[in-house]
Amino acid sequence: MAALVHLPARHSGPPCIHGVCYFSRRFISRIKRHNLVRMSSKGCLDAQFQGSKRLYLGIDLGTSGARYALIDKQGIVHSEGKRTYGQTDVATNWATLWKETLLLLLEDLPPTLRPYISSISIDGTSATTLIIDSNTGELLCKPFLYNESCPDSLPFVTSIAPENHTVCAGSSTLSKLVSWWNSCTSDKGNAILMHQSDWLLWLLHGKLGVTDYNNALKVGYDPDTESYPNWLLSQPFSYLLPSVKPPGTPIESMKEDIRRQFGFSKDCVICTGTTDSIAAFLAARVTLPGKAVTSLGSTLAIKLLSTSRIEDARFGVYSHRLDDKWLVGGASNTGGAVLSKIFTDDQLEHLSGQINPLIASTLDYYPLPSYGERFPIANPDMQPRLHPRPENDVAYLHGILESIARIEAKAYELLKELGASEVEEVFTAGGGSKNQAWRKIRERVLGVPVHVAEHTEAAYGAALLALKGAGACR
Ligand SMILES: Nc1ncnc2c1ncn2[C@@H]1O[C@H](COP(=O)(O)OP(=O)(O)O)[C@@H](O)[C@H]1O
Ligand SMILES: O=C(CO)[C@H](O)[C@H](O)COP(=O)(O)O
């Protein structure tokens, strides 16, 4: 289990608000020593920081860690930082880890810049589902993580939703809600559903029950009609559903206690967030149909900008709304999480430098970190295929990277077959975007130009949402 520093139920430190204990500096410095590794924090006051002296903060709670990006209205980065979660396992107390990581990132912000922060937004992993007591903000059960599957809910979910609807997957938010509803034996009357980023934003603004239409997609919200469908509202658990706003919409001012603790200004506004792969798409600043962003993080998430909306749960394909267009795609469980189980980041860099990306690997794998795949094959029981392993690790890594590239190519081909705009160019986000050999392998396998996005961190996309929200306040 991650070496978390456990808070006693009540401690003599700063006041606990809704069960969230804001930590003293002494306590935070103790956490820093124990478990959450500070990876980097660039805090120099950028010489170009002129203009209206306003900054916008984006925070990304990813799969393996969290990052922040602090930008001005020109999109210039004035500070960025990262915290990794360290070793986690099935016993990890994720809500506490996310809360501590968020507070540490706020602590990592250069104190001289905090008073200039106008707005904050947070992105999190999609379909990461929390059932919350609406009186206290406390969790009523452990979070359902993004890649968890609740197959027992599927017969009921598929009986109420339209055929092949986005929610018709064991990993959908609705399947997780139904699973809790069917298993909870205590009083459900005060329960409310929130997504990971909603709950973390609530820690900053204090207004429960608000989400965004990207996070709400997988519980059944229809971003086109901007409403929950009747087949969902007619369910006995519909009272748990949060209200939905567009990403980057102002919710509330920052709570006074946390504002004072970290030295934010009185006009700092907290805005709705989005999911991590949508934030990565926003960071890439792709604007034309046919252009796409592949997020090579712990997972492989694909977002193709399309004029047509496509969804087909048989293949794990769904469409997020982006203003007047659609982000068609899905998320595979393949990706960096598989690489991290076999190689360190240094090994990845060293071995990748020895790969000739212009020569195809003959090794044929389906790299998964464990059983279960979401897209382009929707099979919760799918087994990883990572053997035979050659003696040479360069050849092994080449085979894995090429096999992941084949999955990416199959995914884009599937979107085209289902009627989406054909991919013409791919921009890359996430930790894997730094791998040049992989980019060239992908370019050869996909048959289209593959670039590194101008900004590869989802936190930058979340900062753009904060900038959008601040504009809405004027
Ligand atoms: N040089 C590299 N080549 C390929 N993948 C890499 C490289 N360096 C790091 N990664 C992968 O990047 C992933 C982390 O990316 P990141 O976007 O930070 O993840 P997430 O947001 O999903 O937690 C890790 O799983 C790691 O395996
Ligand atoms: O796999 C993930 C973990 O990083 C993504 O959060 C998620 O599955 C992508 O979903 P969406 O397309 O809804 O953003």
Short mmCIF file of C-alpha atoms and ligand atoms in Angstrom, two decimals:
data_model
loop_
_atom_site.label_atom_id
_atom_site.label_comp_id
_atom_site.label_asym_id
_atom_site.label_seq_id
_atom_site.Cartn_x
_atom_site.Cartn_y
_atom_site.Cartn_z
CA MET A 1 0.00 0.00 0.00
CA ALA A 2 1.22 3.49 -0.70
CA ALA A 3 2.96 4.80 2.36
CA LEU A 4 0.19 7.20 3.21
CA VAL A 5 0.31 9.29 6.30
CA HIS A 6 -2.99 8.50 7.99
CA LEU A 7 -4.92 11.31 9.58
CA PRO A 8 -6.70 10.42 12.83
CA ALA A 9 -10.48 10.77 12.50
CA ARG A 10 -10.16 14.11 14.22
CA HIS A 11 -6.91 15.80 14.85
CA SER A 12 -6.00 18.90 16.73
CA GLY A 13 -4.75 20.66 13.62
CA PRO A 14 -6.61 23.10 11.35
CA PRO A 15 -10.40 22.79 11.08
CA CYS A 16 -11.85 19.83 9.16
CA ILE A 17 -14.28 21.03 6.53
CA HIS A 18 -16.63 18.34 5.22
CA GLY A 19 -14.19 15.73 6.44
CA VAL A 20 -11.28 17.31 4.61
CA CYS A 21 -8.56 18.21 7.05
CA TYR A 22 -6.48 21.07 5.80
CA PHE A 23 -2.99 20.29 6.82
CA SER A 24 -0.53 22.40 8.72
CA ARG A 25 2.72 23.17 6.94
CA ARG A 26 4.45 20.84 9.39
CA PHE A 27 2.10 18.03 8.40
CA ILE A 28 2.55 18.68 4.68
CA SER A 29 6.32 18.69 5.02
CA ARG A 30 6.00 15.33 6.80
CA ILE A 31 4.03 13.92 3.83
CA LYS A 32 6.63 15.24 1.41
CA ARG A 33 9.27 13.17 3.16
CA HIS A 34 7.18 10.03 3.21
CA ASN A 35 5.47 9.18 0.01
CA LEU A 36 4.56 11.69 -2.65
CA VAL A 37 7.64 12.33 -4.72
CA ARG A 38 8.05 15.88 -5.96
CA MET A 39 9.33 15.50 -9.51
CA SER A 40 9.76 19.04 -10.66
CA SER A 41 8.50 22.47 -10.02
CA LYS A 42 9.48 25.40 -12.21
CA GLY A 43 8.55 28.47 -10.31
CA CYS A 44 10.65 31.21 -11.80
CA LEU A 45 8.61 34.33 -12.37
CA ASP A 46 8.69 34.46 -16.14
CA ALA A 47 10.18 37.69 -17.40
CA GLN A 48 7.22 38.04 -19.75
CA PHE A 49 4.77 38.09 -16.85
CA GLN A 50 3.37 41.52 -17.65
CA GLY A 51 -0.10 42.02 -19.04
CA SER A 52 -2.93 42.03 -16.58
CA LYS A 53 -0.95 40.01 -14.04
CA ARG A 54 -3.56 37.25 -14.07
CA LEU A 55 -2.71 33.56 -14.06
CA TYR A 56 -4.80 30.43 -14.66
CA LEU A 57 -4.15 27.09 -12.95
CA GLY A 58 -4.80 23.65 -14.44
CA ILE A 59 -4.38 20.49 -12.37
CA ASP A 60 -4.32 16.97 -13.87
CA LEU A 61 -4.98 13.96 -11.61
CA GLY A 62 -3.71 11.22 -13.91
CA THR A 63 -3.26 7.51 -13.50
CA SER A 64 0.29 7.46 -12.16
CA GLY A 65 0.54 10.95 -10.72
CA ALA A 66 -0.64 14.55 -10.80
CA ARG A 67 0.67 17.70 -12.46
CA TYR A 68 -0.10 21.38 -12.53
CA ALA A 69 0.40 24.07 -15.16
CA LEU A 70 0.13 27.80 -14.45
CA ILE A 71 -0.39 29.95 -17.52
CA ASP A 72 -1.18 33.55 -18.44
CA LYS A 73 -3.81 34.65 -20.95
CA GLN A 74 -1.28 34.25 -23.79
CA GLY A 75 -0.84 30.61 -22.78
CA ILE A 76 2.72 31.14 -21.55
CA VAL A 77 3.64 28.69 -18.77
CA HIS A 78 4.84 30.48 -15.64
CA SER A 79 5.14 27.45 -13.42
CA GLU A 80 4.60 23.70 -13.65
CA GLY A 81 5.07 20.83 -11.26
CA LYS A 82 4.45 17.12 -10.82
CA ARG A 83 3.87 14.60 -8.06
CA THR A 84 3.87 10.84 -8.63
CA TYR A 85 1.69 8.59 -6.49
CA GLY A 86 4.54 6.17 -5.85
CA GLN A 87 3.74 2.49 -5.38
CA THR A 88 -0.01 1.81 -5.28
CA ASP A 89 -2.02 -1.38 -5.07
CA VAL A 90 -5.52 -2.69 -4.41
CA ALA A 91 -5.35 -1.50 -0.79
CA THR A 92 -4.46 2.09 -1.71
CA ASN A 93 -6.76 4.69 -0.14
CA TRP A 94 -7.20 6.57 -3.39
CA ALA A 95 -9.43 9.40 -2.14
CA THR A 96 -6.93 10.28 0.59
CA LEU A 97 -4.04 10.00 -1.88
CA TRP A 98 -5.79 12.29 -4.39
CA LYS A 99 -6.66 14.82 -1.66
CA GLU A 100 -3.11 14.84 -0.28
CA THR A 101 -1.62 15.10 -3.78
CA LEU A 102 -3.88 18.05 -4.61
CA LEU A 103 -2.91 19.88 -1.43
CA LEU A 104 0.78 19.19 -2.05
CA LEU A 105 0.54 20.56 -5.60
CA LEU A 106 -1.05 23.73 -4.17
CA GLU A 107 1.85 23.85 -1.72
CA ASP A 108 4.29 23.43 -4.63
CA LEU A 109 2.89 26.53 -6.37
CA PRO A 110 5.35 29.42 -6.02
CA PRO A 111 3.88 31.58 -3.20
CA THR A 112 4.73 34.74 -5.14
CA LEU A 113 2.42 33.66 -7.99
CA ARG A 114 -0.57 32.42 -5.97
CA PRO A 115 -2.18 35.87 -5.49
CA TYR A 116 -2.33 36.29 -9.26
CA ILE A 117 -4.30 33.08 -9.89
CA SER A 118 -7.75 34.06 -11.21
CA SER A 119 -9.22 30.61 -11.73
CA ILE A 120 -8.55 26.90 -11.31
CA SER A 121 -9.79 23.81 -13.15
CA ILE A 122 -9.03 20.12 -12.63
CA ASP A 123 -9.16 17.12 -14.98
CA GLY A 124 -9.31 13.54 -13.78
CA THR A 125 -9.53 10.01 -15.09
CA SER A 126 -12.80 9.32 -16.85
CA ALA A 127 -15.52 7.21 -15.19
CA THR A 128 -13.63 7.28 -11.89
CA THR A 129 -16.74 7.23 -9.71
CA LEU A 130 -17.29 8.35 -6.13
CA ILE A 131 -20.50 7.89 -4.13
CA ILE A 132 -20.57 10.72 -1.60
CA ASP A 133 -22.66 11.60 1.47
CA SER A 134 -24.18 14.94 0.42
CA ASN A 135 -24.22 16.12 4.06
CA THR A 136 -20.54 15.53 4.84
CA GLY A 137 -18.73 15.07 1.53
CA GLU A 138 -17.41 11.77 2.90
CA LEU A 139 -17.20 8.74 0.61
CA LEU A 140 -19.86 6.06 1.20
CA CYS A 141 -17.70 3.39 -0.47
CA LYS A 142 -14.24 3.17 -2.04
CA PRO A 143 -13.91 4.89 -5.41
CA PHE A 144 -14.55 2.89 -8.57
CA LEU A 145 -11.42 3.55 -10.69
CA TYR A 146 -11.53 4.43 -14.40
CA ASN A 147 -10.66 0.92 -15.60
CA GLU A 148 -12.67 -1.06 -13.07
CA SER A 149 -15.49 -3.11 -14.55
CA CYS A 150 -18.84 -4.01 -12.96
CA PRO A 151 -20.12 -6.73 -15.32
CA ASP A 152 -22.94 -7.69 -12.92
CA SER A 153 -24.60 -4.33 -13.72
CA LEU A 154 -24.53 -4.82 -17.48
CA PRO A 155 -27.76 -6.81 -17.94
CA PHE A 156 -29.74 -4.07 -16.15
CA VAL A 157 -27.85 -1.19 -17.83
CA THR A 158 -28.34 -2.65 -21.31
CA SER A 159 -32.04 -3.22 -20.50
CA ILE A 160 -32.69 0.48 -19.83
CA ALA A 161 -30.28 2.22 -22.25
CA PRO A 162 -30.52 2.46 -26.05
CA GLU A 163 -28.72 -0.31 -27.96
CA ASN A 164 -24.91 0.00 -27.88
CA HIS A 165 -25.15 3.24 -25.87
CA THR A 166 -21.90 4.51 -24.30
CA VAL A 167 -23.07 3.37 -20.83
CA CYS A 168 -23.33 -0.25 -22.04
CA ALA A 169 -19.91 -1.17 -20.71
CA GLY A 170 -18.89 -2.68 -17.39
CA SER A 171 -16.43 0.21 -16.94
CA SER A 172 -19.07 2.94 -17.46
CA THR A 173 -19.98 5.26 -14.63
CA LEU A 174 -23.59 4.05 -14.81
CA SER A 175 -22.54 0.42 -14.37
CA LYS A 176 -20.57 1.45 -11.28
CA LEU A 177 -23.53 3.45 -9.91
CA VAL A 178 -25.87 0.47 -10.43
CA SER A 179 -23.34 -1.83 -8.78
CA TRP A 180 -23.25 0.38 -5.69
CA TRP A 181 -27.05 0.79 -5.70
CA ASN A 182 -27.55 -2.98 -5.78
CA SER A 183 -24.94 -3.74 -3.12
CA CYS A 184 -25.47 -0.89 -0.64
CA THR A 185 -27.42 -2.05 2.40
CA SER A 186 -27.26 1.22 4.38
CA ASP A 187 -29.38 4.36 3.95
CA LYS A 188 -28.91 5.74 0.42
CA GLY A 189 -31.02 8.86 0.92
CA ASN A 190 -28.16 11.35 1.16
CA ALA A 191 -25.96 9.79 -1.51
CA ILE A 192 -24.75 11.74 -4.53
CA LEU A 193 -22.56 10.66 -7.43
CA MET A 194 -19.39 12.60 -8.23
CA HIS A 195 -16.45 12.03 -10.52
CA GLN A 196 -12.85 12.24 -9.37
CA SER A 197 -12.28 15.77 -10.69
CA ASP A 198 -15.69 16.98 -9.43
CA TRP A 199 -14.86 15.82 -5.90
CA LEU A 200 -11.40 17.39 -5.93
CA LEU A 201 -12.87 20.67 -7.23
CA TRP A 202 -15.47 20.47 -4.43
CA LEU A 203 -12.62 20.41 -1.90
CA LEU A 204 -11.73 23.86 -3.26
CA HIS A 205 -15.18 25.44 -3.66
CA GLY A 206 -17.50 23.57 -1.28
CA LYS A 207 -20.58 23.18 -3.55
CA LEU A 208 -21.46 19.49 -3.92
CA GLY A 209 -23.16 17.93 -6.94
CA VAL A 210 -21.67 19.77 -9.91
CA THR A 211 -19.94 18.07 -12.86
CA ASP A 212 -19.10 18.75 -16.51
CA TYR A 213 -20.56 17.19 -19.67
CA ASN A 214 -17.36 15.27 -20.46
CA ASN A 215 -17.25 13.49 -17.12
CA ALA A 216 -21.05 13.00 -17.21
CA LEU A 217 -21.00 11.21 -20.59
CA LYS A 218 -20.41 7.74 -19.14
CA VAL A 219 -23.26 7.97 -16.61
CA GLY A 220 -25.63 8.62 -19.52
CA TYR A 221 -25.80 12.41 -19.86
CA ASP A 222 -26.52 13.54 -23.41
CA PRO A 223 -24.20 16.47 -24.26
CA ASP A 224 -26.17 17.15 -27.45
CA THR A 225 -29.52 17.78 -25.72
CA GLU A 226 -27.66 19.00 -22.62
CA SER A 227 -29.86 16.83 -20.43
CA TYR A 228 -30.18 13.42 -18.82
CA PRO A 229 -32.42 11.15 -20.93
CA ASN A 230 -35.79 10.02 -19.60
CA TRP A 231 -34.72 6.37 -19.53
CA LEU A 232 -32.17 7.43 -16.88
CA LEU A 233 -34.25 10.04 -15.01
CA SER A 234 -36.99 7.45 -14.52
CA GLN A 235 -34.65 5.21 -12.48
CA PRO A 236 -34.92 5.11 -8.66
CA PHE A 237 -31.29 6.20 -8.30
CA SER A 238 -31.59 9.25 -10.57
CA TYR A 239 -31.58 11.59 -7.55
CA LEU A 240 -27.84 10.84 -7.17
CA LEU A 241 -27.01 12.43 -10.53
CA PRO A 242 -25.05 15.71 -10.33
CA SER A 243 -25.99 18.88 -12.20
CA VAL A 244 -24.02 19.28 -15.42
CA LYS A 245 -22.26 22.34 -16.86
CA PRO A 246 -19.90 22.78 -19.81
CA PRO A 247 -16.20 22.26 -18.99
CA GLY A 248 -14.52 25.45 -17.81
CA THR A 249 -17.67 26.97 -16.29
CA PRO A 250 -17.27 29.02 -13.08
CA ILE A 251 -18.79 27.19 -10.08
CA GLU A 252 -17.91 29.18 -6.98
CA SER A 253 -15.14 31.28 -5.48
CA MET A 254 -12.44 29.38 -3.64
CA LYS A 255 -13.39 28.56 -0.03
CA GLU A 256 -12.07 31.16 2.42
CA ASP A 257 -10.19 28.69 4.67
CA ILE A 258 -8.18 27.13 1.85
CA ARG A 259 -7.75 30.52 0.17
CA ARG A 260 -6.16 31.90 3.32
CA GLN A 261 -4.08 28.77 3.93
CA PHE A 262 -2.40 28.96 0.52
CA GLY A 263 -2.52 32.70 -0.13
CA PHE A 264 -4.84 32.85 -3.13
CA SER A 265 -6.65 36.06 -4.01
CA LYS A 266 -10.25 36.78 -3.03
CA ASP A 267 -11.36 36.66 -6.67
CA CYS A 268 -9.99 33.16 -7.37
CA VAL A 269 -12.79 31.15 -9.03
CA ILE A 270 -13.08 27.37 -9.27
CA CYS A 271 -14.34 26.10 -12.65
CA THR A 272 -15.74 22.80 -13.87
CA GLY A 273 -13.21 20.37 -15.24
CA THR A 274 -13.07 17.56 -17.75
CA THR A 275 -11.47 14.13 -18.26
CA ASP A 276 -7.73 13.69 -18.64
CA SER A 277 -7.76 12.72 -22.30
CA ILE A 278 -10.03 15.65 -23.21
CA ALA A 279 -7.66 17.96 -21.31
CA ALA A 280 -4.77 16.47 -23.29
CA PHE A 281 -6.68 17.15 -26.51
CA LEU A 282 -7.27 20.77 -25.46
CA ALA A 283 -3.57 21.13 -24.62
CA ALA A 284 -2.64 20.05 -28.15
CA ARG A 285 -4.77 22.90 -29.53
CA VAL A 286 -6.06 20.80 -32.43
CA THR A 287 -8.95 22.54 -34.19
CA LEU A 288 -9.66 20.88 -37.55
CA PRO A 289 -11.73 17.75 -38.27
CA GLY A 290 -9.51 14.81 -39.24
CA LYS A 291 -6.84 15.88 -36.80
CA ALA A 292 -6.45 13.67 -33.74
CA VAL A 293 -4.68 13.42 -30.41
CA THR A 294 -3.40 10.13 -29.05
CA SER A 295 -2.65 10.30 -25.32
CA LEU A 296 0.19 7.87 -24.57
CA GLY A 297 -0.10 7.89 -20.79
CA SER A 298 -0.63 4.86 -18.60
CA THR A 299 -3.36 4.05 -21.11
CA LEU A 300 -3.85 4.81 -24.81
CA ALA A 301 -6.71 7.28 -25.28
CA ILE A 302 -7.70 8.44 -28.75
CA LYS A 303 -9.59 11.62 -29.63
CA LEU A 304 -10.39 12.33 -33.30
CA LEU A 305 -12.03 15.68 -34.09
CA SER A 306 -15.09 14.83 -36.17
CA THR A 307 -18.14 16.61 -37.51
CA SER A 308 -20.23 13.48 -36.89
CA ARG A 309 -21.03 11.88 -33.52
CA ILE A 310 -20.30 8.17 -33.32
CA GLU A 311 -20.99 5.77 -30.46
CA ASP A 312 -20.92 1.98 -30.34
CA ALA A 313 -20.35 0.23 -27.04
CA ARG A 314 -19.67 -3.03 -28.90
CA PHE A 315 -16.21 -1.59 -29.62
CA GLY A 316 -15.86 0.91 -26.76
CA VAL A 317 -16.39 3.88 -29.10
CA TYR A 318 -18.06 7.07 -27.88
CA SER A 319 -18.08 10.79 -28.68
CA HIS A 320 -17.35 13.63 -26.32
CA ARG A 321 -18.73 17.04 -27.16
CA LEU A 322 -16.28 19.85 -27.88
CA ASP A 323 -18.37 23.00 -28.39
CA ASP A 324 -19.99 22.44 -31.83
CA LYS A 325 -17.90 19.40 -32.83
CA TRP A 326 -17.33 15.86 -31.55
CA LEU A 327 -14.28 14.11 -30.17
CA VAL A 328 -14.75 10.54 -31.35
CA GLY A 329 -12.64 7.81 -29.80
CA GLY A 330 -12.14 5.58 -26.85
CA ALA A 331 -9.56 4.42 -24.36
CA SER A 332 -7.54 1.23 -24.52
CA ASN A 333 -5.94 -0.33 -21.44
CA THR A 334 -2.74 -0.75 -23.42
CA GLY A 335 -0.08 1.94 -23.06
CA GLY A 336 2.49 3.08 -20.55
CA ALA A 337 1.18 1.04 -17.64
CA VAL A 338 2.39 -2.08 -19.49
CA LEU A 339 5.79 -0.52 -20.19
CA SER A 340 6.19 0.56 -16.55
CA LYS A 341 5.67 -3.03 -15.38
CA ILE A 342 8.63 -4.17 -17.51
CA PHE A 343 10.98 -1.18 -17.89
CA THR A 344 11.98 1.89 -15.90
CA ASP A 345 11.67 5.26 -17.64
CA ASP A 346 15.48 5.35 -18.01
CA GLN A 347 15.49 1.88 -19.59
CA LEU A 348 12.73 2.98 -21.95
CA GLU A 349 14.82 5.94 -23.06
CA HIS A 350 18.03 3.91 -23.37
CA LEU A 351 16.50 0.92 -25.19
CA SER A 352 14.32 3.06 -27.47
CA GLY A 353 17.42 4.86 -28.69
CA GLN A 354 18.68 1.53 -30.06
CA ILE A 355 15.51 0.69 -32.02
CA ASN A 356 15.48 1.17 -35.80
CA PRO A 357 11.91 2.45 -36.17
CA LEU A 358 11.95 2.08 -39.93
CA ILE A 359 12.14 -1.70 -39.68
CA ALA A 360 8.91 -3.49 -38.66
CA SER A 361 9.05 -5.84 -35.67
CA THR A 362 7.71 -9.32 -36.41
CA LEU A 363 6.69 -9.81 -32.75
CA ASP A 364 2.92 -9.82 -32.34
CA TYR A 365 1.66 -8.90 -28.85
CA TYR A 366 -1.45 -7.45 -27.30
CA PRO A 367 0.17 -5.51 -24.41
CA LEU A 368 -2.17 -5.09 -21.41
CA PRO A 369 -1.21 -4.48 -17.73
CA SER A 370 -3.69 -7.15 -16.66
CA TYR A 371 -6.83 -8.80 -18.05
CA GLY A 372 -9.52 -6.63 -19.62
CA GLU A 373 -9.65 -4.32 -22.66
CA ARG A 374 -12.04 -1.41 -23.37
CA PHE A 375 -11.24 -0.24 -26.94
CA PRO A 376 -10.97 -0.99 -29.86
CA ILE A 377 -11.87 -4.42 -28.50
CA ALA A 378 -14.43 -4.18 -25.67
CA ASN A 379 -13.71 -7.37 -23.73
CA PRO A 380 -13.42 -7.21 -19.92
CA ASP A 381 -11.95 -10.72 -19.88
CA MET A 382 -9.28 -10.20 -22.55
CA GLN A 383 -5.89 -11.58 -21.54
CA PRO A 384 -2.55 -9.78 -22.16
CA ARG A 385 -0.26 -11.26 -24.82
CA LEU A 386 3.41 -10.41 -24.20
CA HIS A 387 5.23 -13.63 -25.09
CA PRO A 388 7.47 -15.07 -26.45
CA ARG A 389 10.00 -12.66 -24.94
CA PRO A 390 13.23 -12.46 -26.97
CA GLU A 391 16.59 -12.50 -25.24
CA ASN A 392 17.30 -8.96 -26.46
CA ASP A 393 15.40 -6.24 -24.59
CA VAL A 394 15.72 -3.81 -27.51
CA ALA A 395 13.87 -6.31 -29.71
CA TYR A 396 11.31 -6.92 -26.95
CA LEU A 397 10.58 -3.21 -26.48
CA HIS A 398 10.45 -2.75 -30.24
CA GLY A 399 7.83 -5.52 -30.44
CA ILE A 400 5.75 -4.00 -27.64
CA LEU A 401 5.87 -0.45 -29.07
CA GLU A 402 5.00 -1.73 -32.53
CA SER A 403 2.15 -3.85 -31.16
CA ILE A 404 0.71 -0.83 -29.33
CA ALA A 405 1.05 1.15 -32.58
CA ARG A 406 -0.96 -1.59 -34.35
CA ILE A 407 -3.71 -1.22 -31.71
CA GLU A 408 -3.68 2.55 -32.29
CA ALA A 409 -3.95 2.01 -36.07
CA LYS A 410 -6.80 -0.49 -35.61
CA ALA A 411 -8.60 2.06 -33.45
CA TYR A 412 -8.40 4.83 -36.04
CA GLU A 413 -9.47 2.38 -38.79
CA LEU A 414 -12.47 1.35 -36.67
CA LEU A 415 -13.55 5.00 -36.23
CA LYS A 416 -13.43 5.47 -39.99
CA GLU A 417 -15.48 2.29 -40.55
CA LEU A 418 -18.09 3.59 -38.08
CA GLY A 419 -18.44 6.84 -40.04
CA ALA A 420 -16.09 9.29 -38.34
CA SER A 421 -13.87 11.69 -40.29
CA GLU A 422 -10.80 9.85 -41.57
CA VAL A 423 -7.66 10.63 -39.56
CA GLU A 424 -5.18 12.80 -41.47
CA GLU A 425 -2.70 13.79 -38.74
CA VAL A 426 -2.03 12.68 -35.18
CA PHE A 427 -0.60 14.74 -32.32
CA THR A 428 0.78 12.94 -29.29
CA ALA A 429 0.27 13.77 -25.63
CA GLY A 430 1.27 12.03 -22.41
CA GLY A 431 4.48 10.49 -21.12
CA GLY A 432 5.01 8.39 -24.24
CA SER A 433 5.12 11.51 -26.44
CA LYS A 434 8.82 11.96 -25.63
CA ASN A 435 9.74 8.72 -27.37
CA GLN A 436 10.95 9.62 -30.87
CA ALA A 437 11.47 6.01 -31.96
CA TRP A 438 7.89 5.21 -30.99
CA ARG A 439 6.64 8.27 -32.86
CA LYS A 440 8.41 7.03 -36.03
CA ILE A 441 7.09 3.49 -35.56
CA ARG A 442 3.58 4.91 -35.17
CA GLU A 443 3.99 7.10 -38.25
CA ARG A 444 4.99 4.02 -40.30
CA VAL A 445 2.17 1.86 -38.92
CA LEU A 446 -0.58 4.54 -39.04
CA GLY A 447 0.47 5.87 -42.44
CA VAL A 448 -0.16 9.53 -41.47
CA PRO A 449 2.08 12.26 -40.02
CA VAL A 450 2.54 11.82 -36.25
CA HIS A 451 3.80 14.77 -34.20
CA VAL A 452 4.47 15.63 -30.60
CA ALA A 453 1.80 18.08 -29.44
CA GLU A 454 2.91 21.61 -28.62
CA HIS A 455 1.84 20.96 -25.01
CA THR A 456 1.81 17.29 -24.03
CA GLU A 457 0.47 17.61 -20.48
CA ALA A 458 -3.25 17.40 -19.71
CA ALA A 459 -2.66 19.98 -16.96
CA TYR A 460 -2.09 22.58 -19.70
CA GLY A 461 -5.50 21.75 -21.15
CA ALA A 462 -7.07 22.14 -17.71
CA ALA A 463 -5.36 25.53 -17.41
CA LEU A 464 -6.98 26.56 -20.72
CA LEU A 465 -10.35 25.62 -19.17
CA ALA A 466 -9.53 27.82 -16.17
CA LEU A 467 -8.66 30.65 -18.59
CA LYS A 468 -12.01 30.10 -20.35
CA GLY A 469 -13.84 30.15 -17.02
CA ALA A 470 -12.13 33.36 -15.91
CA GLY A 471 -13.22 35.00 -19.13
CA ALA A 472 -16.81 34.01 -18.34
CA CYS A 473 -16.54 35.84 -15.02
CA ARG A 474 -15.95 39.23 -16.63
N1 LIG B 1 10.59 7.22 -22.96
C1 LIG B 1 9.36 6.71 -22.84
N2 LIG B 1 8.83 5.97 -23.84
C2 LIG B 1 7.58 5.46 -23.75
N3 LIG B 1 6.78 5.61 -22.66
C3 LIG B 1 7.28 6.34 -21.64
C4 LIG B 1 8.58 6.92 -21.67
N4 LIG B 1 8.77 7.58 -20.49
C5 LIG B 1 7.64 7.40 -19.75
N5 LIG B 1 6.77 6.66 -20.45
C6 LIG B 1 5.45 6.20 -20.00
O1 LIG B 1 4.63 7.32 -19.71
C7 LIG B 1 3.66 6.89 -18.77
C8 LIG B 1 3.29 8.05 -17.90
O2 LIG B 1 2.71 9.01 -18.75
P1 LIG B 1 1.73 10.08 -18.10
O3 LIG B 1 1.10 10.84 -19.20
O4 LIG B 1 2.49 10.82 -17.04
O5 LIG B 1 0.73 9.04 -17.43
P2 LIG B 1 -0.68 9.21 -16.72
O6 LIG B 1 -1.15 10.62 -16.85
O7 LIG B 1 -1.52 8.25 -17.46
O8 LIG B 1 -0.46 8.82 -15.31
C9 LIG B 1 4.28 5.76 -17.96
O9 LIG B 1 3.38 4.66 -17.91
C10 LIG B 1 5.56 5.42 -18.70
O10 LIG B 1 5.65 4.04 -18.97
O1 LIG B 2 -7.96 5.69 -19.66
C1 LIG B 2 -8.01 6.69 -18.98
C2 LIG B 2 -7.11 6.88 -17.82
O2 LIG B 2 -6.17 7.83 -18.20
C3 LIG B 2 -8.89 7.81 -19.33
O3 LIG B 2 -9.23 8.57 -18.19
C4 LIG B 2 -10.22 7.48 -19.86
O4 LIG B 2 -10.55 6.17 -19.96
C5 LIG B 2 -10.41 8.20 -21.15
O5 LIG B 2 -11.76 8.41 -21.18
P1 LIG B 2 -12.38 9.66 -21.91
O6 LIG B 2 -12.28 9.31 -23.35
O7 LIG B 2 -13.78 9.69 -21.38
O8 LIG B 2 -11.58 10.87 -21.56
#
